[in-house]
Short mmCIF file of C-alpha atoms in Angstrom, two decimals:
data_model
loop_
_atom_site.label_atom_id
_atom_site.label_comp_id
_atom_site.label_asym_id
_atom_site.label_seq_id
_atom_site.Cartn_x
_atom_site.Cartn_y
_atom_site.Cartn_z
CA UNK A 44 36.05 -28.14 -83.68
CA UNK A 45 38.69 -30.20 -81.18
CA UNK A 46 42.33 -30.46 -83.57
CA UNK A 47 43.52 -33.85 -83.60
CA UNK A 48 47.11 -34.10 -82.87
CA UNK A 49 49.27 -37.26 -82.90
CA UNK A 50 53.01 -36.75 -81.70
CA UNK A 51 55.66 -39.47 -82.43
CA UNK A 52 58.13 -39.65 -79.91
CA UNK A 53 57.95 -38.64 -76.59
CA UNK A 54 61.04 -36.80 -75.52
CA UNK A 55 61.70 -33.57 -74.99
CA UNK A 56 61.06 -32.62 -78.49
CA UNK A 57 57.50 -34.06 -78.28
CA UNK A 58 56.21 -33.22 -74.96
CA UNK A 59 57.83 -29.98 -75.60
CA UNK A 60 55.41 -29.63 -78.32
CA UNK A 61 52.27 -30.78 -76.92
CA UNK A 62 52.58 -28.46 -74.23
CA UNK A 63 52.93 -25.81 -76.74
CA UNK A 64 49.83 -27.21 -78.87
CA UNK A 65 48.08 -26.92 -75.66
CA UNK A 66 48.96 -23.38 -74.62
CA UNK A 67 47.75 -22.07 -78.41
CA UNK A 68 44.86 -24.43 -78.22
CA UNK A 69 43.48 -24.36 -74.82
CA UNK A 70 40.81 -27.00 -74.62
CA UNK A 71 40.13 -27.29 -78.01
CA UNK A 72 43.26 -30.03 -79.06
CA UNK A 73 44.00 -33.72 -78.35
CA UNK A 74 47.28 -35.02 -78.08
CA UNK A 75 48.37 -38.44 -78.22
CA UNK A 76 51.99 -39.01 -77.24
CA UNK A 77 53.03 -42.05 -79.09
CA UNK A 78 56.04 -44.18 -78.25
CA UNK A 79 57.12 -47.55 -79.25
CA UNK A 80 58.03 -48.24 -75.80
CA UNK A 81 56.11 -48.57 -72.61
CA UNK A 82 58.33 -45.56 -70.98
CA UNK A 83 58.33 -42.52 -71.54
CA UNK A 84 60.79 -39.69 -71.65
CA UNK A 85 63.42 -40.67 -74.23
CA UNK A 86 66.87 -39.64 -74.15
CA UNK A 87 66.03 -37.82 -70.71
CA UNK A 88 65.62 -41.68 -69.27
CA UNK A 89 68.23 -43.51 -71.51
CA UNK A 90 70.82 -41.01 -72.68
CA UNK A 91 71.47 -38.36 -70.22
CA UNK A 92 74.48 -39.59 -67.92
CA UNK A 93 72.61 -41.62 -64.84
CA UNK A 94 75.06 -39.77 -62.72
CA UNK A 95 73.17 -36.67 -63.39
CA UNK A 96 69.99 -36.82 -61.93
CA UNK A 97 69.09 -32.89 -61.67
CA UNK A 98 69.03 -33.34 -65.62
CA UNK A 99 66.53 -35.68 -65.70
CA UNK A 100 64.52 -34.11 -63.33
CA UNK A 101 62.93 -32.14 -66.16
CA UNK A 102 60.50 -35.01 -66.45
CA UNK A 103 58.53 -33.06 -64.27
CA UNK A 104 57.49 -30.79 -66.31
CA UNK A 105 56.89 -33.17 -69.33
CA UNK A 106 54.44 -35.31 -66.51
CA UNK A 107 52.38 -32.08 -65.72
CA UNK A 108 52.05 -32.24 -69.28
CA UNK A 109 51.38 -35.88 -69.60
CA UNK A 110 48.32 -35.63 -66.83
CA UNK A 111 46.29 -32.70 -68.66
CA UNK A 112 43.13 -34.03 -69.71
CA UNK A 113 43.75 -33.23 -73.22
CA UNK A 114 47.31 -35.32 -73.61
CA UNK A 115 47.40 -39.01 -73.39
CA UNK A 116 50.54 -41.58 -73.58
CA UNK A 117 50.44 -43.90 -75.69
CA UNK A 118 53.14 -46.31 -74.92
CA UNK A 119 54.25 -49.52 -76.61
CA UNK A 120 52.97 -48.22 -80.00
CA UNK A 121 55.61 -48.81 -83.07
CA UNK A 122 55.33 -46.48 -86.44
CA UNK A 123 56.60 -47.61 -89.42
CA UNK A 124 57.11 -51.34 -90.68
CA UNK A 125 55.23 -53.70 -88.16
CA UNK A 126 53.07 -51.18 -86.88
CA UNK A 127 51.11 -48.47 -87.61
CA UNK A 128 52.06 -46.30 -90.46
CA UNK A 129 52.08 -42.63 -90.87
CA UNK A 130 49.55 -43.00 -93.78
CA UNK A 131 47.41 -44.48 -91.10
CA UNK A 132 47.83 -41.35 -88.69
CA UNK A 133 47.50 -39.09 -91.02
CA UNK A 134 43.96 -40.55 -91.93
CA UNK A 135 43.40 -40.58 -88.07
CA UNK A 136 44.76 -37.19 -87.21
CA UNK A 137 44.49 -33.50 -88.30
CA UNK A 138 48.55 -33.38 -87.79
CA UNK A 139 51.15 -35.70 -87.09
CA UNK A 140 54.23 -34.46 -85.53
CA UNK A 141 57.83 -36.84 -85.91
CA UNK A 142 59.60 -36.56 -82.56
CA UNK A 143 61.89 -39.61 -83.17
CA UNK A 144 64.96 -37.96 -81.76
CA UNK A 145 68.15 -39.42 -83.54
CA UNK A 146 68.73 -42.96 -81.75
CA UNK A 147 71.06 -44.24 -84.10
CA UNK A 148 74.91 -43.80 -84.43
CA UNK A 149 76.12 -42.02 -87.44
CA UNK A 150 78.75 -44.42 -88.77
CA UNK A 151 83.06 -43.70 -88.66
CA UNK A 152 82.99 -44.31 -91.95
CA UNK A 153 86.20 -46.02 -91.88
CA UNK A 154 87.87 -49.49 -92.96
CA UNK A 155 87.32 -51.78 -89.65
CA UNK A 156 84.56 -49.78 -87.92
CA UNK A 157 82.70 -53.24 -88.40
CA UNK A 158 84.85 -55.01 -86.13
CA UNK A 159 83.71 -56.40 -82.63
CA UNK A 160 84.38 -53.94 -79.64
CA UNK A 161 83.57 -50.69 -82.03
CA UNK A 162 81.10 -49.34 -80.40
CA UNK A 163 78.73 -46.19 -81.11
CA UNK A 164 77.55 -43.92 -78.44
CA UNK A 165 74.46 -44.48 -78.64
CA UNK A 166 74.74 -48.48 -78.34
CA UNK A 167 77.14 -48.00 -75.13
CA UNK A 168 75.29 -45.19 -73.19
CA UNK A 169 72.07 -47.13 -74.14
CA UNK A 170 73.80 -50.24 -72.72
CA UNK A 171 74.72 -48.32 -69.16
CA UNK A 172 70.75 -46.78 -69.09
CA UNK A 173 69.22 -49.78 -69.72
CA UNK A 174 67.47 -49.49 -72.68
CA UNK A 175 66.19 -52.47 -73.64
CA UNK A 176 67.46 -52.44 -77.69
CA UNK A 177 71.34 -52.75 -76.36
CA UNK A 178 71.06 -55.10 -72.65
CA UNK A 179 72.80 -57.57 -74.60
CA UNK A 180 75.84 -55.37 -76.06
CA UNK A 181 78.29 -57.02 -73.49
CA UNK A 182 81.06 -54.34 -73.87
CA UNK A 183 85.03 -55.30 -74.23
CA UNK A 184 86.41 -54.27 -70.74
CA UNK A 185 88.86 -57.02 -70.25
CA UNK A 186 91.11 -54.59 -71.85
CA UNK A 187 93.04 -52.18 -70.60
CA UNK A 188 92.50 -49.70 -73.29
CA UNK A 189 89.63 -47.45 -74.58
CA UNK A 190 89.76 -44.78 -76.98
CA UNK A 191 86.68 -42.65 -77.15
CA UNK A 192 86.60 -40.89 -80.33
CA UNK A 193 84.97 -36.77 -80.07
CA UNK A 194 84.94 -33.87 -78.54
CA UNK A 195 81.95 -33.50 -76.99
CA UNK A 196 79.50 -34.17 -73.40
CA UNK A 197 78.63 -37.70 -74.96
CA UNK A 198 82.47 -38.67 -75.22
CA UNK A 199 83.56 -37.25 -71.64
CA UNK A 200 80.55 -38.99 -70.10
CA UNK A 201 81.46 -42.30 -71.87
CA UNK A 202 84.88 -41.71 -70.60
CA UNK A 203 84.15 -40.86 -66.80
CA UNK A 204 81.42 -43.73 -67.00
CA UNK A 205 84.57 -46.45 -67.87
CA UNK A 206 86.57 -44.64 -65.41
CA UNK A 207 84.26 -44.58 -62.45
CA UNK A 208 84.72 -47.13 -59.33
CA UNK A 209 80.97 -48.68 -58.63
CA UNK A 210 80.89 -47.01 -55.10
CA UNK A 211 80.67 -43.45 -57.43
CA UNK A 212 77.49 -44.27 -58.50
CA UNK A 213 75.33 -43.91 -55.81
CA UNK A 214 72.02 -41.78 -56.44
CA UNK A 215 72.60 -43.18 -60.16
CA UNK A 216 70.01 -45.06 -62.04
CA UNK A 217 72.62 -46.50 -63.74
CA UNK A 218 71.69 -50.30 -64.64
CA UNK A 219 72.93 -52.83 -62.47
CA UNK A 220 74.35 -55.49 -64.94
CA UNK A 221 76.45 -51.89 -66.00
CA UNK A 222 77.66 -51.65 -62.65
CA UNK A 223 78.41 -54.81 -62.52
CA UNK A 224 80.25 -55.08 -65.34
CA UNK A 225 82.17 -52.27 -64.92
CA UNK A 226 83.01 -53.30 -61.40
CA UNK A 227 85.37 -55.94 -62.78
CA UNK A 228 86.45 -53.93 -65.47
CA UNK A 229 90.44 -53.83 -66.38
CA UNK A 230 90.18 -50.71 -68.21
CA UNK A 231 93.24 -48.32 -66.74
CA UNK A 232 94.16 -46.10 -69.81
CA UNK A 233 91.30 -44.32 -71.54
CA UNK A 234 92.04 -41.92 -74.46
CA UNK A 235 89.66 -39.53 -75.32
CA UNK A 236 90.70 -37.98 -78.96
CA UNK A 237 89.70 -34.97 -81.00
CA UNK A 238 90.87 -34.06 -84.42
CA UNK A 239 91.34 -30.51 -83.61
CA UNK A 240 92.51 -28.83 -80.35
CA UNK A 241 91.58 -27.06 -77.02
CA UNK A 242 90.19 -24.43 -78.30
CA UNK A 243 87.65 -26.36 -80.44
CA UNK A 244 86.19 -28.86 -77.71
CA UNK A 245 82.25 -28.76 -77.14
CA UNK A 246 82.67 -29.96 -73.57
CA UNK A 247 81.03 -27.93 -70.82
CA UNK A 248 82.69 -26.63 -67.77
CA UNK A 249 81.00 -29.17 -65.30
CA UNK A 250 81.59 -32.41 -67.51
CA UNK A 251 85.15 -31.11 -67.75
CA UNK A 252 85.51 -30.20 -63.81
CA UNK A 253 83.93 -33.66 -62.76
CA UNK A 254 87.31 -35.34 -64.89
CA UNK A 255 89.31 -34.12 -61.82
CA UNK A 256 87.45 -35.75 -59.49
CA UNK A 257 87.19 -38.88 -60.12
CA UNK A 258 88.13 -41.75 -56.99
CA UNK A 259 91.09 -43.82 -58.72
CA UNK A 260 91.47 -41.45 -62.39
CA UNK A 261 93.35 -38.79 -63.00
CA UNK A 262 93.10 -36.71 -66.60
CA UNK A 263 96.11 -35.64 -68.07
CA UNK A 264 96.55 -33.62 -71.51
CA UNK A 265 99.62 -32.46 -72.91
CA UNK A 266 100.49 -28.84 -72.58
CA UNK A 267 102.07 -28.68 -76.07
CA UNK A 268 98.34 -28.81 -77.36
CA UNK A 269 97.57 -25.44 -76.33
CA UNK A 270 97.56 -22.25 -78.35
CA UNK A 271 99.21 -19.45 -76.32
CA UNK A 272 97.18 -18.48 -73.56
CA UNK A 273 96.84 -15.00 -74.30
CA UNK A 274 94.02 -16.39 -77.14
CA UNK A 275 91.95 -17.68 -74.41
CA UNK A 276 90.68 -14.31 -73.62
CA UNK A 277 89.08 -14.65 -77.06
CA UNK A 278 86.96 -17.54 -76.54
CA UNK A 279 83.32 -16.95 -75.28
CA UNK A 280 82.74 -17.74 -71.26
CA UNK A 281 82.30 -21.54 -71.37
CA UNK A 282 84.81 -22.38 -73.43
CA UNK A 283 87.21 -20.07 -71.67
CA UNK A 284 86.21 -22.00 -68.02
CA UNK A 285 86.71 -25.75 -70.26
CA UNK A 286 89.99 -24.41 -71.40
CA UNK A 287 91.31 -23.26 -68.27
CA UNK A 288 89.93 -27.11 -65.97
CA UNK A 289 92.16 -28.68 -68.96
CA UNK A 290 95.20 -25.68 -69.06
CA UNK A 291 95.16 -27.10 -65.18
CA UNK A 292 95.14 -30.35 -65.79
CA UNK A 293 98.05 -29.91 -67.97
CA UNK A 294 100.08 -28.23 -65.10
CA UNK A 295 99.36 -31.04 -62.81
CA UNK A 296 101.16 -34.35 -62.42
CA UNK A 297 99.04 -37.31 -62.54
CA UNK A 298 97.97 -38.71 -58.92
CA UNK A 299 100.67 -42.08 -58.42
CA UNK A 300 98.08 -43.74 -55.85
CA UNK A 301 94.88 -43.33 -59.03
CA UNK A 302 95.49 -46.44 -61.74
CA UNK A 303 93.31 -44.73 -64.38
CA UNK A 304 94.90 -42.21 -66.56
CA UNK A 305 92.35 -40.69 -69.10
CA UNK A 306 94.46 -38.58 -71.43
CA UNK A 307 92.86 -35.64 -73.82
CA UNK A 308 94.28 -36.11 -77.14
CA UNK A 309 94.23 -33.72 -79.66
CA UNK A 310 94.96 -33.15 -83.11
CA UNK A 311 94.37 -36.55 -84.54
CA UNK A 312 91.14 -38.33 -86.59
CA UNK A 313 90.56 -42.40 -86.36
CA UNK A 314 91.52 -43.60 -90.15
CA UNK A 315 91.49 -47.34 -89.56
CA UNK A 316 90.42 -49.67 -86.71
CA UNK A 317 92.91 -52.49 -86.72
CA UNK A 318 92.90 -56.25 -85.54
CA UNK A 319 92.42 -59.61 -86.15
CA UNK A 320 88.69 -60.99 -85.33
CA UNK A 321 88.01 -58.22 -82.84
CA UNK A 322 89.45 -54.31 -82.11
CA UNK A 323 93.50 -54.26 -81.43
CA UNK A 324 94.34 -51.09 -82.24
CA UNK A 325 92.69 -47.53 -83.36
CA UNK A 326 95.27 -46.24 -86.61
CA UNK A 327 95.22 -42.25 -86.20
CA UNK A 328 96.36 -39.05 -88.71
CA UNK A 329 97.87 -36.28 -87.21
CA UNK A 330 96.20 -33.01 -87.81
CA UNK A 331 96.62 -29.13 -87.48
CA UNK A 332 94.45 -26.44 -88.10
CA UNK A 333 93.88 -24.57 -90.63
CA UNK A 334 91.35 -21.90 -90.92
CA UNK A 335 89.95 -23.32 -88.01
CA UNK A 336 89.18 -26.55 -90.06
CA UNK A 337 91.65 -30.07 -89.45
CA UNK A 338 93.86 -30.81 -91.55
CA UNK A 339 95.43 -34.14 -91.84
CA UNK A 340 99.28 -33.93 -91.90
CA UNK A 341 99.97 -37.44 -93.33
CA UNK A 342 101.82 -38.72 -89.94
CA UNK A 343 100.20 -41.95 -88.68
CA UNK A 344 100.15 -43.41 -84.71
CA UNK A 345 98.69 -46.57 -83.93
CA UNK A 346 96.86 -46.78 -80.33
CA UNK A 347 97.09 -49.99 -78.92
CA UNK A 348 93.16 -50.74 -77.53
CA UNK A 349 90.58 -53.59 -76.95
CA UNK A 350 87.71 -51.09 -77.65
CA UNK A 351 86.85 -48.02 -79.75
CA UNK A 352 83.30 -45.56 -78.72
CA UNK A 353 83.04 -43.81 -81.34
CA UNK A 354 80.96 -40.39 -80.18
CA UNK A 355 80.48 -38.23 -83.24
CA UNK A 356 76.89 -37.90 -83.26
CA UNK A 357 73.16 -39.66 -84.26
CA UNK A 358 71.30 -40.21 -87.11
CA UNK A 359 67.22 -40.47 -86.89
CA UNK A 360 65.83 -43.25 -88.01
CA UNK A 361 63.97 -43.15 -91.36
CA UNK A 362 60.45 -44.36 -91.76
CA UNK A 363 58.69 -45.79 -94.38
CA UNK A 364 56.90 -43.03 -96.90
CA UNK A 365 58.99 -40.34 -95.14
CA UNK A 366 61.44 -38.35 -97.08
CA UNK A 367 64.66 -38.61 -95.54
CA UNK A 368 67.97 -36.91 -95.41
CA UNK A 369 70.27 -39.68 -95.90
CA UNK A 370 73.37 -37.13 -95.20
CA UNK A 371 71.89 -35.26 -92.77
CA UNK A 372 70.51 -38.36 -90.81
CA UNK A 373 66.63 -36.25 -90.75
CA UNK A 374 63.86 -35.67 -92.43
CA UNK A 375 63.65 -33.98 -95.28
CA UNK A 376 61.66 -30.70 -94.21
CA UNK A 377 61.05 -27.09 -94.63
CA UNK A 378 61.07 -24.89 -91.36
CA UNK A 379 59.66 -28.73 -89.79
CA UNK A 380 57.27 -28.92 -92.40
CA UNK A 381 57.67 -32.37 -94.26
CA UNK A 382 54.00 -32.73 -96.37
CA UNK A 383 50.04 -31.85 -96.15
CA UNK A 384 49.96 -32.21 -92.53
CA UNK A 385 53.02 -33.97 -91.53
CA UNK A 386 56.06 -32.43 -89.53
CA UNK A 387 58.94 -33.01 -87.51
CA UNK A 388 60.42 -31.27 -84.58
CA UNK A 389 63.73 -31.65 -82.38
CA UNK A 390 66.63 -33.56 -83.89
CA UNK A 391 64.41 -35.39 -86.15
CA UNK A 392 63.74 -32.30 -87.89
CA UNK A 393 67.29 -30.53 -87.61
CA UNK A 394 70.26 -32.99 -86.43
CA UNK A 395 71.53 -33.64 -83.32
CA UNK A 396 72.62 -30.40 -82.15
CA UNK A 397 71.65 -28.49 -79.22
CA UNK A 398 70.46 -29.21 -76.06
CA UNK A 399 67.56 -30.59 -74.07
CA UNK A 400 66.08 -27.04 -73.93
CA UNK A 401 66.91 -26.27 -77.61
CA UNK A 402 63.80 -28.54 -77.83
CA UNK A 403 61.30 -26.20 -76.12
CA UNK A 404 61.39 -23.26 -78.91
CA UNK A 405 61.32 -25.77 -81.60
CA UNK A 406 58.13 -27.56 -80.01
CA UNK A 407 56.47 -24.02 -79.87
CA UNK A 408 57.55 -23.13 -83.55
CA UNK A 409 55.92 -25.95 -85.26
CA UNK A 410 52.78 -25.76 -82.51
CA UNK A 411 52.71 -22.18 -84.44
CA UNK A 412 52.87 -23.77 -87.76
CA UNK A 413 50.18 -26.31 -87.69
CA UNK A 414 48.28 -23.43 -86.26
CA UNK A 415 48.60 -21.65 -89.58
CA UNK A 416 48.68 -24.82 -91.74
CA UNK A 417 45.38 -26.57 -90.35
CA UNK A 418 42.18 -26.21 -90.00
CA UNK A 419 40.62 -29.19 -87.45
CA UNK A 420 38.16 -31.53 -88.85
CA UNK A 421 36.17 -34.63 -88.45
CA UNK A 422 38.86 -37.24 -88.06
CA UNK A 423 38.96 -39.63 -85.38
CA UNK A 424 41.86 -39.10 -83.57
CA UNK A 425 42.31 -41.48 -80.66
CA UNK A 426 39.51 -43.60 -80.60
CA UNK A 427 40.34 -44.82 -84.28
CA UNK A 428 43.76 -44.89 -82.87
CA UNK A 429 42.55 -47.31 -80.30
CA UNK A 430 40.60 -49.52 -82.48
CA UNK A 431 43.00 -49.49 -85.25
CA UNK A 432 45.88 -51.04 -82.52
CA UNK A 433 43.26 -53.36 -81.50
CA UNK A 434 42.93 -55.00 -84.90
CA UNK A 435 46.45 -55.11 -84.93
CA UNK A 436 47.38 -56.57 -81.51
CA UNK A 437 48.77 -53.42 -80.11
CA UNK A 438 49.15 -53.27 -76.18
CA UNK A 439 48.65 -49.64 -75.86
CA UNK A 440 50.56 -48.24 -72.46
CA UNK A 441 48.89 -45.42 -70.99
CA UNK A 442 50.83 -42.92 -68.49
CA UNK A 443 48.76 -44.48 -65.60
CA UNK A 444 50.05 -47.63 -66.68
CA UNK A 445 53.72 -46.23 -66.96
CA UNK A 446 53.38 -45.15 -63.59
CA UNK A 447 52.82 -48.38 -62.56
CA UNK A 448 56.02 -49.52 -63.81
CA UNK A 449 57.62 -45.91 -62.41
CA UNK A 450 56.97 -47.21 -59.22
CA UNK A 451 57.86 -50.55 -59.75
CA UNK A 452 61.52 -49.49 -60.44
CA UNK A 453 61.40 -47.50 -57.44
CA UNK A 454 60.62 -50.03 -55.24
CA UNK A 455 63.49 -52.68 -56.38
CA UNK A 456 66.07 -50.07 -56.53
CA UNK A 457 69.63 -51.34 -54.83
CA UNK A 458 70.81 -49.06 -52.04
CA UNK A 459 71.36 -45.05 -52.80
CA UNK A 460 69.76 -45.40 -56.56
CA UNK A 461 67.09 -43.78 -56.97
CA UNK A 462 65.36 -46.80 -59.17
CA UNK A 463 66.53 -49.80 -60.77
CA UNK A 464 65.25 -50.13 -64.17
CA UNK A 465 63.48 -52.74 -65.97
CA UNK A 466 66.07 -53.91 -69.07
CA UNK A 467 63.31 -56.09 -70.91
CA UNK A 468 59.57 -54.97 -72.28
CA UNK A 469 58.53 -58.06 -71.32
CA UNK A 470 59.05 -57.01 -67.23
CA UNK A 471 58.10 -53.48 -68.22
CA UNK A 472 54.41 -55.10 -69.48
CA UNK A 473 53.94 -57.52 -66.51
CA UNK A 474 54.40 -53.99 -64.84
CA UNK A 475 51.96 -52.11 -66.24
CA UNK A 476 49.79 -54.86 -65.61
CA UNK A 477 50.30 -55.15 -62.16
#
């Protein structure tokens, strides 16, 4: 008998694991990808940089996937309140995989956060990738100060983003209202700020490296920040190349003729956004380490800025009858196992941590598990899917359809970008329709 498989999401965590179902299955599975938008592909289309296009060109592999016989997109779906519920896949499906990803920002938890011009991560790199929950955010940049808060790829992307001149984004797919709008940006001092030090970034070397090599930016970090450099020879290989772009960066004077500075700041966490109606300043506690853990020394700085992007990770969204990890921002599982035929997978299952290809071992982990968990039955699987969204006035997207759209993009692209992307579902629909 043929398992029914339903998979929500469809990142890298869930095309990940219907290529894994498929491989332990052969012919005998059916996958439905669902997505509650008409495009596929997740954070690869709306949250890796769009000035890194060989990342995203692992949607290859997920469209191999995406065109077996047994695997079917199904775009423009929404689980949870307003449309279909898990209890409903569950009755339509042998398994149901959650492959939500973690859209949402985890919150700064502190006084002000709520004020206009905080922004999360998620909101602002959603903004530049044109996904169509955050085309409206409308960013602060009549400033002249941003203060990215974290220590990781997210926060030096959002920096080099806000510090890039529009001409640096060719072969991009970077939005053009973004381009636009950053094009008559006054942003000229960008502070990108870590409570603990050098030694404890989560930056890798080429994020790091591109800092330096920016048209009208120059980094610049303190050298006082650094442990002595005989430690470096401790850290493992990455680190020890991050640590060594920033030890040089330290040792060089900023370029007079560049009017961006974007200064590494260490040794400080955000206690207080400040201001009047809207963000004036970022209130900070000095830290040091101990143990290897921050420590907050009592000594306060104010940092004079028009807007705060706050970068210290995602939460997944919860959905209705499905235990959730309010602390963690997940699903409450075991090994990705959440109930009687219900899992989760990728970040939804473990937090945002790792990368892209983290995914692909995960994916093949709980393909494993619902292996040993299920035995395939009678249940409908897609064509109940199908009639079910018909009684409910679902416009079901299929990957022929999203091609469609694909091409669509391509075709109105501006000069040297590789697409230009549809902001609105409404244009993504008309599309699909085409």
């Amino acid at each position: 008998m043929t398992l029914q498989l339903a998979i929500v999401g469809s990142g890298p965590a869930g095309y990940y694991t219907a290529e894994a179902a498929q491989k332990l299955n052969g012919g005998d599975v059916r996958i439905d990808i669902i997505d509650r938008l008409p495009t596929p592909f997740g954070l690869i289309r709306a949250g890796v940089a769009p000035d890194h296009q060989s990342i995203k060109a692992v949607s290859r592999r997920y469209e191999k996937t995406a065109l077996s016989d047994n695997v079917r997109f199904v775009g423009n779906v929404p689980v949870g309140d307003g449309g279909i519920s898990v209890d409903e896949l569950l009755g339509l499906y042998d398994a149901v995989v959650l492959a939500t990803g973690a859209p949402t920002d985890r919150p700064l938890g502190i006084p002000g956060e709520d004020l206009p011009g905080v922004l999360g991560s998620a909101a602002f790199v959603g903004w530049y990738n044109g996904h169509p929950d955050f085309v409206d955010l409308a960013p602060p940049l009549g400033s002249d100060a941003v203060v990215v808060i974290g220590n990781g790829n997210v926060a030096i992307d959002c920096a080099r983003i806000l510090a890039k001149l529009p001409e640096e984004f060719e072969g991009a797919d970077i939005v053009q209202h973004a381009v636009d709008a950053l094009g008559t940006s006054q942003v000229k001092l960008i502070r990108i700020v870590g409570r603990r030090g050098p030694h404890q970034v989560s930056f890798t070397p080429k994020e790091v490296g591109e800092m330096g090599e920016l048209a009208r930016a120059s980094p610049v970090v303190d050298p006082a920040a650094f442990p002595p450099v005989e430690e470096d020879e401790a850290l493992e290989p990455g680190l020890r190349k991050v640590v060594a772009t920033l030890r040089a960066f330290a040792a060089t004077a900023p370029d007079p003729d560049k009017p961006v500075r974007v200064y590494f700041d260490y040794f400080l966490r955000p206690v207080e956004v400040l201001g009047e109606g809207r963000v004036e300043a970022l209130r900070l506690e000095r830290t040091r380490l101990v143990e290897g853990r921050a420590e907050g020394t009592g000594e306060m700085i104010d940092i004079p800025c028009g807007m705060v992007v706050s970068c210290i990770g995602y939460r997944t969204l919860p959905i209705s009858g499905v235990p959730y990890d309010d602390r963690g921002g997940r699903f409450v599982n075991q090994d990705g196992r959440i109930a009687p035929g219900l899992y989760c997978v990728g970040w939804a299952r473990r937090g945002p941590t790792g990368t892209i290809g983290t995914n692909r071992p995960d994916g093949f982990a709980i393909a494993d598990l619902i292996a040993s968990d299920i035995t395939p039955s009678d249940k409908a699987g897609r064509t109940g899917l199908d009639a079910l969204a018909a009684e409910k006035g679902i416009d079901i997207v299929t990957f022929r359809e999203w091609q469609k759209i694909d091409a669509a993009e391509v075709a109105r692209a501006r000069g040297g970008a590789p697409r230009e992307k549809f902001v609105v579902v409404d244009d993504m629909m008309t599309a699909a329709r085409s």
